[in-house]
Short mmCIF file of C-alpha atoms in Angstrom, two decimals:
data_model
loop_
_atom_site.label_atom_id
_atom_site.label_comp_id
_atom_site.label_asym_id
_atom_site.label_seq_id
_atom_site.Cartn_x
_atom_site.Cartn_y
_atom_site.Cartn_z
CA UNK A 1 -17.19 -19.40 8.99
CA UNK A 2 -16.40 -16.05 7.23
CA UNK A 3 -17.65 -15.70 4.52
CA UNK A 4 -15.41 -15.10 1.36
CA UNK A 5 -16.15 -13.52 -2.11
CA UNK A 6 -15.08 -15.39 -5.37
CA UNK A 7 -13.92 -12.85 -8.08
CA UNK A 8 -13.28 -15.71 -10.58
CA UNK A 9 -15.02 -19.11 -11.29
CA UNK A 10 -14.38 -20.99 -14.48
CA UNK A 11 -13.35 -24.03 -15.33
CA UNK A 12 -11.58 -23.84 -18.78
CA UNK A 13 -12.04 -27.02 -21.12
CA UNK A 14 -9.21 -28.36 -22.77
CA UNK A 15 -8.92 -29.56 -26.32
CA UNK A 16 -6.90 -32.40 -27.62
CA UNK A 17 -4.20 -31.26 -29.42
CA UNK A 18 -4.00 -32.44 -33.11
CA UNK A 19 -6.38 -35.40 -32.17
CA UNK A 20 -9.51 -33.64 -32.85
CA UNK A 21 -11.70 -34.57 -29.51
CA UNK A 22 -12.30 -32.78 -26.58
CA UNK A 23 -9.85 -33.91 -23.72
CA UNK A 24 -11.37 -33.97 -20.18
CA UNK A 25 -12.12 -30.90 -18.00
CA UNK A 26 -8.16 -29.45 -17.18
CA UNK A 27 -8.69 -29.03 -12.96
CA UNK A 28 -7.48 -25.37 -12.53
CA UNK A 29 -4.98 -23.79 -10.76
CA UNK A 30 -6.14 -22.40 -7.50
CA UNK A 31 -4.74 -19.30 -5.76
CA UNK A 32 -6.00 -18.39 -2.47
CA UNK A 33 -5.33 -14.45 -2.38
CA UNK A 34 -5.57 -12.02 1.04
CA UNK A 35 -6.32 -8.62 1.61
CA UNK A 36 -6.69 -7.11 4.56
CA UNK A 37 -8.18 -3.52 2.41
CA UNK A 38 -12.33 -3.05 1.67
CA UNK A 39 -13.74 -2.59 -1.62
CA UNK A 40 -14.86 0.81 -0.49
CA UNK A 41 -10.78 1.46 -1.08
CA UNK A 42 -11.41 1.79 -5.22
CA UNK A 43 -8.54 2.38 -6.25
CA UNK A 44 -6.72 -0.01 -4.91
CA UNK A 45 -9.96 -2.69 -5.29
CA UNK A 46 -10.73 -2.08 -8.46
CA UNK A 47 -7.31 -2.68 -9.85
CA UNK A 48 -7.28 -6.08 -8.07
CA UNK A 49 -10.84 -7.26 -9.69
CA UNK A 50 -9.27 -6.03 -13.35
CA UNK A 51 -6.22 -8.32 -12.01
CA UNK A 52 -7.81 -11.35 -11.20
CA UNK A 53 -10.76 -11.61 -14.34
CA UNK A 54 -6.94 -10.72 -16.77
CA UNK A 55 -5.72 -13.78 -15.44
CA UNK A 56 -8.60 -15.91 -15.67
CA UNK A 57 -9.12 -14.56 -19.46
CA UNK A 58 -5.61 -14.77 -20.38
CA UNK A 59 -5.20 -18.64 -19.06
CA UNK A 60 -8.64 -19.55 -20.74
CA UNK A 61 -9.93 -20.40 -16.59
CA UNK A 62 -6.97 -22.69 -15.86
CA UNK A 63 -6.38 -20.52 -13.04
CA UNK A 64 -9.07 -19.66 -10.55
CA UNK A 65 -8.02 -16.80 -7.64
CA UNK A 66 -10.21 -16.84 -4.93
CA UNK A 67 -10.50 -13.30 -3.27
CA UNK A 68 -11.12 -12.54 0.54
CA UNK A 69 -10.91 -8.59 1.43
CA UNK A 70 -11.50 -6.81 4.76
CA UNK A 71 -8.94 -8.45 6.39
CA UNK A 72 -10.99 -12.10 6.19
CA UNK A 73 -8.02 -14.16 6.43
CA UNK A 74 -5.43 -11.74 7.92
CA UNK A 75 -4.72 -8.27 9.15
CA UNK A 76 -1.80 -5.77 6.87
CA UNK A 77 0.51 -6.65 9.94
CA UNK A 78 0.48 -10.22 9.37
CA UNK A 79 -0.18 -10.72 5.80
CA UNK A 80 3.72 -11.13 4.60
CA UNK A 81 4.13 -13.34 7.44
CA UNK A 82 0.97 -15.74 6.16
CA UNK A 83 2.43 -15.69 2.87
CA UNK A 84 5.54 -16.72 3.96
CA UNK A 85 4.20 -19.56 5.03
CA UNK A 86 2.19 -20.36 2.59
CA UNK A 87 -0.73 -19.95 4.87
CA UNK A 88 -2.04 -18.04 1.20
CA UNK A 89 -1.17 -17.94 -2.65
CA UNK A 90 -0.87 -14.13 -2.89
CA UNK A 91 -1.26 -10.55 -0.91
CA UNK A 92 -1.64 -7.13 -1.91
CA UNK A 93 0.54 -5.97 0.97
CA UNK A 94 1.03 -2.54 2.47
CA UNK A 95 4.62 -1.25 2.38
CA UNK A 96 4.87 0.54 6.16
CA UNK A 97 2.83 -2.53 7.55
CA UNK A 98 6.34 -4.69 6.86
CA UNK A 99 8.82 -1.55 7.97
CA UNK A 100 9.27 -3.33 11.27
CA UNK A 101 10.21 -6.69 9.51
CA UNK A 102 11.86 -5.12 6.42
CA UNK A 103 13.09 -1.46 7.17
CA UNK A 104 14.27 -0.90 3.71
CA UNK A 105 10.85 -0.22 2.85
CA UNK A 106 10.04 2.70 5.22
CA UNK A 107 11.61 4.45 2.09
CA UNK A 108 8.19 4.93 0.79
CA UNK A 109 7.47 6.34 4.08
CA UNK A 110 10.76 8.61 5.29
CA UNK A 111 9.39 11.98 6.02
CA UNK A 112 8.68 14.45 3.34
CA UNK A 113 11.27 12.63 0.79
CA UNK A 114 8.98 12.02 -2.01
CA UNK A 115 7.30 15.25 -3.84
CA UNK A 116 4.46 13.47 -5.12
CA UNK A 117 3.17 9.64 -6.86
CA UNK A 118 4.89 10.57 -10.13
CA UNK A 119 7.90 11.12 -8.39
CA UNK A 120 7.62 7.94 -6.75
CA UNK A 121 7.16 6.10 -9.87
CA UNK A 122 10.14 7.84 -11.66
CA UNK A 123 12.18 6.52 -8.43
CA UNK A 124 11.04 3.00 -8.77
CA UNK A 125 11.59 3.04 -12.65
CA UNK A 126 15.01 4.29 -11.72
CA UNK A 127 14.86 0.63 -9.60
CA UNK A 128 14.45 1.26 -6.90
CA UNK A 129 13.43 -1.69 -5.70
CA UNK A 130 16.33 -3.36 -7.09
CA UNK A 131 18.88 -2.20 -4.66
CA UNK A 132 17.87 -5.20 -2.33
CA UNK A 133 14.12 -5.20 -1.23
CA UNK A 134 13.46 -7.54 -4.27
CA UNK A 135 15.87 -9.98 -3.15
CA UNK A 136 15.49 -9.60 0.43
CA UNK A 137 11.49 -10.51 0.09
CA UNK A 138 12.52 -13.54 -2.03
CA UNK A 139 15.35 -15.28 -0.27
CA UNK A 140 14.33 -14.67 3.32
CA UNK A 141 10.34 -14.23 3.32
CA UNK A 142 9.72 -16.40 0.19
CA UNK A 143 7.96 -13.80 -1.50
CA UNK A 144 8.06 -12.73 -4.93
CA UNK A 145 6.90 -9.29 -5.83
CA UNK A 146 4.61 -9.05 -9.04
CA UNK A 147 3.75 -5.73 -9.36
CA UNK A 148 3.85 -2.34 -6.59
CA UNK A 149 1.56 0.75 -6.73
CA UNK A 150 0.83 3.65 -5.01
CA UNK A 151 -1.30 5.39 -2.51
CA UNK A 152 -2.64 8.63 -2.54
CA UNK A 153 0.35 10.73 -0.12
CA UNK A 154 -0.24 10.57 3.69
CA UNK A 155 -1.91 13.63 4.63
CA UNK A 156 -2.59 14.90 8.23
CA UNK A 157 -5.93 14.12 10.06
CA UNK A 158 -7.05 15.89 13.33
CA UNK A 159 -9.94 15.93 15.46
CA UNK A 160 -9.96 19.78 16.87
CA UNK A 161 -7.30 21.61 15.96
CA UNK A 162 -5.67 21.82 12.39
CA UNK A 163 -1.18 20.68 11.69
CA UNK A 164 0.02 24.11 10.31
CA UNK A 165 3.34 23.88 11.87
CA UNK A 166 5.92 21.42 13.64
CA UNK A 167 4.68 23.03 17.14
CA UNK A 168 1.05 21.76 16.47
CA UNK A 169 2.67 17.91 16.93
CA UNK A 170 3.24 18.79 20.11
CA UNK A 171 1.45 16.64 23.05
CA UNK A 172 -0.80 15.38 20.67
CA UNK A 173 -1.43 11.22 20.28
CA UNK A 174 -1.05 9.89 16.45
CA UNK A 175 -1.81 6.75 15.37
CA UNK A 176 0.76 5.35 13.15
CA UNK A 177 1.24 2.86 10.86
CA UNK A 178 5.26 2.02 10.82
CA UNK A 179 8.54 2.17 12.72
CA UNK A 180 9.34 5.54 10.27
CA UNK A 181 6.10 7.64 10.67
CA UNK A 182 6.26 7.31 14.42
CA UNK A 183 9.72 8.33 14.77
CA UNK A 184 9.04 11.17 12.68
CA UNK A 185 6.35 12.15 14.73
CA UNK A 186 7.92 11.56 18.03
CA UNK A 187 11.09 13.75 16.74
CA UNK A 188 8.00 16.76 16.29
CA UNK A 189 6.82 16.18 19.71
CA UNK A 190 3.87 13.60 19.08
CA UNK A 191 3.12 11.03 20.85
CA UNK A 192 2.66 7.27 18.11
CA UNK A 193 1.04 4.34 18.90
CA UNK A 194 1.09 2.01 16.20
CA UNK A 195 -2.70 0.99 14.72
CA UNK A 196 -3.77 -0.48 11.95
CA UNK A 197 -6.36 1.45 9.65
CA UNK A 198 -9.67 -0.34 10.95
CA UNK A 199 -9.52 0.79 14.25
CA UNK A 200 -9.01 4.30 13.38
CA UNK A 201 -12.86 5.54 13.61
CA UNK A 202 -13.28 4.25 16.83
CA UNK A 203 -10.45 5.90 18.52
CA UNK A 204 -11.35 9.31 17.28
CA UNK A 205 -14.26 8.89 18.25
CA UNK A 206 -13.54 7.81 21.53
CA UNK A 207 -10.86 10.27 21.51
CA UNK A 208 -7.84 7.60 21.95
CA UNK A 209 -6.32 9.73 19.28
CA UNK A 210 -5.96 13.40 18.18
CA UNK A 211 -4.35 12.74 14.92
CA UNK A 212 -3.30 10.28 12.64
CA UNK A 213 -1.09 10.66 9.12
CA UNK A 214 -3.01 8.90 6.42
CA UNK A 215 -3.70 8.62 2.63
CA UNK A 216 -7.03 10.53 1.55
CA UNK A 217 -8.23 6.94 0.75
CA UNK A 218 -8.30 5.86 3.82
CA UNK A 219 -10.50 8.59 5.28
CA UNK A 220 -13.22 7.77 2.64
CA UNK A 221 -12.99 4.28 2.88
CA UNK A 222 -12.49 4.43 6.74
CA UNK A 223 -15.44 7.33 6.96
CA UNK A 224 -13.05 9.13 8.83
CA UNK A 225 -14.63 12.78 7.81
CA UNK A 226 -17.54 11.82 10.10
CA UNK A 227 -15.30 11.83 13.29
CA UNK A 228 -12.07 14.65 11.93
CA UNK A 229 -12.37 17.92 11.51
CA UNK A 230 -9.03 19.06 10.04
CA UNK A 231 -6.97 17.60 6.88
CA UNK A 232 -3.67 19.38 6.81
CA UNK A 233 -2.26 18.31 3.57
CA UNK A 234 1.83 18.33 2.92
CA UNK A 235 3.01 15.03 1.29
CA UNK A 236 4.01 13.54 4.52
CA UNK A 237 4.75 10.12 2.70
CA UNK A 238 3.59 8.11 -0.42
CA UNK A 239 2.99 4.39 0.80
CA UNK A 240 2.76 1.27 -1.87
CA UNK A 241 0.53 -1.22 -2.45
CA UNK A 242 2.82 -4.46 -3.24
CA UNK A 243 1.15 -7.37 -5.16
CA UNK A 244 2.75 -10.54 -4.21
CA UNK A 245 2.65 -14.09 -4.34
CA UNK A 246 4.68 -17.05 -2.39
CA UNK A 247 7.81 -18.03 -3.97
CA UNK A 248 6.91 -21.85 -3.23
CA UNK A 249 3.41 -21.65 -5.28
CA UNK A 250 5.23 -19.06 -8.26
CA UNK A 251 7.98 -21.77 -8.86
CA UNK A 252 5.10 -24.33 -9.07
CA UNK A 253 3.16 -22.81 -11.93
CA UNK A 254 4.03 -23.28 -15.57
CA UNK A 255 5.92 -20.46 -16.82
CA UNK A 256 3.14 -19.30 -19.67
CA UNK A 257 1.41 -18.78 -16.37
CA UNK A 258 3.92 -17.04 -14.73
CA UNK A 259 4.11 -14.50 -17.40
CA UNK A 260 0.37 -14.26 -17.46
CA UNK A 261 0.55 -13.00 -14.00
CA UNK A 262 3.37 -10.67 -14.46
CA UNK A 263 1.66 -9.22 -17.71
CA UNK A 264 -1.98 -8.81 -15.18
CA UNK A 265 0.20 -7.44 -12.18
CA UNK A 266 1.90 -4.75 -14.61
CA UNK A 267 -1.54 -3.80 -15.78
CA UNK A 268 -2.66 -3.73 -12.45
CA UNK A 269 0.09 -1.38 -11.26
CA UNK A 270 -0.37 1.53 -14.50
CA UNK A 271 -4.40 1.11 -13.37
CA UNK A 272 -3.49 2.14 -9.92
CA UNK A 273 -1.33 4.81 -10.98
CA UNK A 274 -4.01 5.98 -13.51
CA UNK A 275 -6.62 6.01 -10.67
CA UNK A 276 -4.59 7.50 -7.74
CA UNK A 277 -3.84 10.51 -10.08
CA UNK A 278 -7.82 10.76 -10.89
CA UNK A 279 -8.63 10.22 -7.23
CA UNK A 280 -6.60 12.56 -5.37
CA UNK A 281 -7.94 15.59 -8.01
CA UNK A 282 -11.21 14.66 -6.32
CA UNK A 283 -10.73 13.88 -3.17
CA UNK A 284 -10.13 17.25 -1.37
CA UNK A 285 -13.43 18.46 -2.67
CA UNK A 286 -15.02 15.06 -1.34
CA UNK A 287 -13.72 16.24 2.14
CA UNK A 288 -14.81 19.83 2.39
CA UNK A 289 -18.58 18.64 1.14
CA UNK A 290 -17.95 16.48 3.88
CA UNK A 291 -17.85 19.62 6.36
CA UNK A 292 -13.74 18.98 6.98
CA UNK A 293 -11.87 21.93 6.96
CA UNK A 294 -8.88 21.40 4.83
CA UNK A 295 -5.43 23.16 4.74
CA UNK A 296 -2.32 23.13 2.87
CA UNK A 297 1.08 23.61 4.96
CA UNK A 298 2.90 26.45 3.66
CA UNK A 299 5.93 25.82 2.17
CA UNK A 300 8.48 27.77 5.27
CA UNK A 301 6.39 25.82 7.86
CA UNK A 302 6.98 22.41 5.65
CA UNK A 303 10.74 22.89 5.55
CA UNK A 304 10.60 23.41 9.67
CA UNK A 305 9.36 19.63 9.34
CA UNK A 306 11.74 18.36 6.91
CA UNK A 307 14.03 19.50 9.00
CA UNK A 308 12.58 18.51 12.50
CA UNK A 309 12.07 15.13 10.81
CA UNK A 310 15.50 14.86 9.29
CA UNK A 311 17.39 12.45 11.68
CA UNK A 312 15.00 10.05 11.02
CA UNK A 313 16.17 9.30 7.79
CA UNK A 314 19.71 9.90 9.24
CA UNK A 315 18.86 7.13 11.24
CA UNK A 316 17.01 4.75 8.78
CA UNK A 317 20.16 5.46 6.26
CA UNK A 318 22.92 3.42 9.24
CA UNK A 319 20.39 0.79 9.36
CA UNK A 320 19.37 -0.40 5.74
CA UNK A 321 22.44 -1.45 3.39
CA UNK A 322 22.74 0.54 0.50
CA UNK A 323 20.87 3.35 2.26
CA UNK A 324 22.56 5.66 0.35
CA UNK A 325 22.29 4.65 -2.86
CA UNK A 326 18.00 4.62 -1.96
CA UNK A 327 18.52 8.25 -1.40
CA UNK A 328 20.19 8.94 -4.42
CA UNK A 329 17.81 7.76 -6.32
CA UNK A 330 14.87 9.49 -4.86
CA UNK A 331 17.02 12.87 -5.71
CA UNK A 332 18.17 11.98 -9.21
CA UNK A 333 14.41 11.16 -9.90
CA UNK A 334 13.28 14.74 -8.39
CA UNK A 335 11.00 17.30 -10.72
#
């Protein structure tokens, strides 16, 4: 049986109202939540742990969220999937990981659109989720979204030779997350196969892959600076980290509940923000003490790949309604 990690454990006590005795022990509220992400991703763990001990202080323990991370339950391909059947209570999903089920979301991930996180987080105060992904993950996946947050951008990992220009894509094998990166790649002369982030060492070091376009995070938490030797670092896309829970089990809870868990998921998301900012200022030096060479993509070679890469999003735009209107916020929202 694998073995699972309880964040919260209390059992709150409720008092009589105007009576002046102690009622009997209220049983709490128990969510079952699934992550397919390691605490040695802090960022994104740490957030979660301030989450879940929120909620348990703010409902004085009538709700107790049991945790399981690394994938316990379910892998970031299938965890909208296991929410949507109620297979758990909640999911800290990966945006790319639903592209193939969802492809409005490989907005996060459409080649070189977003400068940076705070441009990202302009866009989605701009609502950007509002033009349909909201509704689309309630009414036909019966999941609600509580709160989204960022990754540190997708950067280029290689194991011999560094990505200083659209040419270097060329004959080389990428592991990919979504539908959008690959195509992207596969438009510079790559060659995707889709994989999720825990396989990753073992294929470079096996040399299944040459290259693979990533957050920083994940090559700490994945150790990947022990089997790359190039980062090549250009903003290739900023992914999001969605906190959800099943529509079923959110119309089910009492609404000073509800709110508690919107209040906790909006704290959660400015925390991420806060620490993705801190992290990437880091994380570069973290690499090259790590003996990875790193590089930065000039700005004439990076507009090669924009525009190598730009029938992708031609492409994504026919398929997702109100593609359009995405786009136009993403530029209104630009520095």
């Amino acid at each position: 049986m694998k073995k699972h990690w309880l964040i919260t454990a209390a059992i709150a006590l409720c008092m009589g109202m105007g009576m002046g005795t102690t009622a009997a022990a209220e049983k709490p509220i128990q969510l079952t939540f699934s992550t397919y992400l390691p605490p040695s991703y802090e960022y994104v763990w740490k957030p979660i742990e301030k989450f879940v001990e929120t909620v348990h202080k703010e409902s004085n323990g009538r709700v107790k969220i049991n945790v399981f991370h690394s994938g316990q339950l379910f892998d970031g391909y299938e965890e909208l999937a296991a929410l949507s059947r109620g297979d758990v209570d909640m999911v800290n999903m990966t945006g790319t990981y639903l592209s193939g089920t969802m492809p409005a979301l490989n907005i996060f991930t459409l080649p070189f659109l977003f400068q940076d996180v705070p441009h990202l987080r302009r866009a989605l105060n701009e609502g950007l989720l509002d033009l349909g992904i909201t509704k689309d993950l309630k009414e036909q996946h019966d999941t609600v979204i509580l709160g989204i947050a960022p990754f540190d951008p997708y950067e280029f990992y290689t194991r011999e030779k560094p990505i200083l220009s659209v040419d270097d894509f060329k004959g080389k094998v990428w592991a990919t997350t979504g539908s959008l990166d690959a195509r992207a790649l596969q438009l510079m002369g790559g060659s995707p196969t889709g994989m999720p982030s825990s396989e990753l060492y073992l294929a470079f070091d096996r040399g299944v892959i040459d290259g693979t376009p990533r957050p920083l995070l994940t090559g700490i938490g994945r150790s990947l600076y022990e089997v790359t030797k190039h980062l090549s670092l250009a903003n290739f896309g900023v992914d999001t980290s969605i906190l959800s829970i099943n529509r079923k089990k959110w119309d089910s809870l009492p609404p000073d509940i509800q709110e508690i868990l919107r209040k906790a998921a909006k704290e959660r998301d400015n925390d991420q923000f806060d620490q993705v900012a801190a992290f990437v200022k880091e994380a570069v030096g973290t690499y090259e003490a790590k003996g990875v060479k790193v590089h930065r993509v000039e700005a004439d070679a990076l507009q090669a790949m924009r525009d190598a890469t730009a029938p992708a999003i031609e492409e994504w735009v026919k398929l997702v309604p109100d593609g359009p209107r995405y786009l136009e916020i993403v530029e209104k929202t630009k520095n």
